[in-house]
Amino acid sequence: MGMATTPVRERTRSEIRQHAMELFAEKGYDATSLQDIASVVGCSKATVLYHFNGKPAVLASVLEPAANLVAELVAEAGQLPPAAAQERVITGFTEIVVRFRGLISVLNDVVPKMDQMPEFHAMVEVGMVLTRLLAGSDDPRQLGLAGYAIQGLLGECHTPVQRTDDDLRDLAVTAMHRLLVVPPPETTPAP
Amino acid sequence: MGMATTPVRERTRSEIRQHAMELFAEKGYDATSLQDIASVVGCSKATVLYHFNGKPAVLASVLEPAANLVAELVAEAGQLPPAAAQERVITGFTEIVVRFRGLISVLNDVVPKMDQMPEFHAMVEVGMVLTRLLAGSDDPRQLGLAGYAIQGLLGECHTPVQRTDDDLRDLAVTAMHRLLVVPPPETTPAP
DNA sequence: GTCTATACGAAGATAGAC
DNA sequence: GTCTATCTTCGTATAGAC
């Protein structure tokens, strides 16, 4: 309480997080062992487990910045009217996913096990609210399409196809508009 | 060479495949150990590994029927004109995925590791041809949307959301049409 | 508080007896 | 063809040095 917290702990912690992030993005979550992380950091497995309460906790820490951005986006869009919120989420979520695309691919190692990982329950909750905002309504059909749109984008992040960030962004925004934004039937005649 | 192949080998092999299929669909690929399979079959781990050259080979064997159906679909659609082939692939691929949806979810455990698994190179090839037929053209933008459509469908199979087979089929067909089938601009005036 | 050393059980895989 | 025994490496847990 008295002085600032010791800097040593935080320094080691963030070094572990940094190198774990790189290894997860490079080889995937399952394929990265605690020994791999410890070797790159230059410490022992036990040290990694002193700073993080198990391997899932390392992943949660790595994912935290992206998860926070999504949570902020959802909170912000939640105060907009449905159509504006939908548009905000399409561009905002795409931007976040593109920025962290190397990390997104590890989500697929994790999604099947999320039930047993309390660290990720909050992320699941945010994901459900995001889906609803993206859908623009509570219509089950529209909610289904929103989930489909999210799955498509996440899947594109761990596909072997090479794609620039700009191409991925354009693809995602185009796809989400086609899937979710109902074309105004006869609103705009050609100018 | 002389007589028919010994039936014993094939019998054990298909028992392993059958029970492995059920376990993979139920718990996922990563969460199913060779010991789990051996226990259900009533043999030892070593016996499983005698019949299959490693755990990925077990998975490849389990996935083979679905992979063959997709390969047949691709071969058949490849002889149609682009628009008809696209429609054939949309309904046919959706049908196969829905039928094997319990197994499709394990694909996501596998996709990231496909590089190191020669058993699956043929499946990757077929997937690329499927994508092109679904796209309907070689336009990179259209190919991107086709890949997005496939990823969305596969993702829907391992999502926690409950959905009937009919609902999943309707969702997939709707999504693929919106993503890929260009709406005829002014072709059909209201009747 | 921070870290190393060591041990445990389970995983995939292999060698060799029967 | 099937087994037991064994190997290596994984994630995890604990004891104790500094």
Short mmCIF file of C-alpha atoms (C1' of nucleotides) in Angstrom, two decimals, chain B residues 9 44 47 51, chain D residues 1-4:
data_model
loop_
_atom_site.label_atom_id
_atom_site.label_comp_id
_atom_site.label_asym_id
_atom_site.label_seq_id
_atom_site.Cartn_x
_atom_site.Cartn_y
_atom_site.Cartn_z
CA ARG B 9 -8.55 -56.54 -39.19
CA SER B 44 -5.49 -50.88 -25.68
CA THR B 47 -4.12 -51.49 -30.75
CA HIS B 51 -4.76 -49.86 -37.01
"C1'" DG D 1 -3.05 -58.72 -34.06
"C1'" DT D 2 -2.94 -57.54 -29.46
"C1'" DC D 3 -0.86 -56.77 -25.38
"C1'" DT D 4 2.41 -54.58 -21.46
#
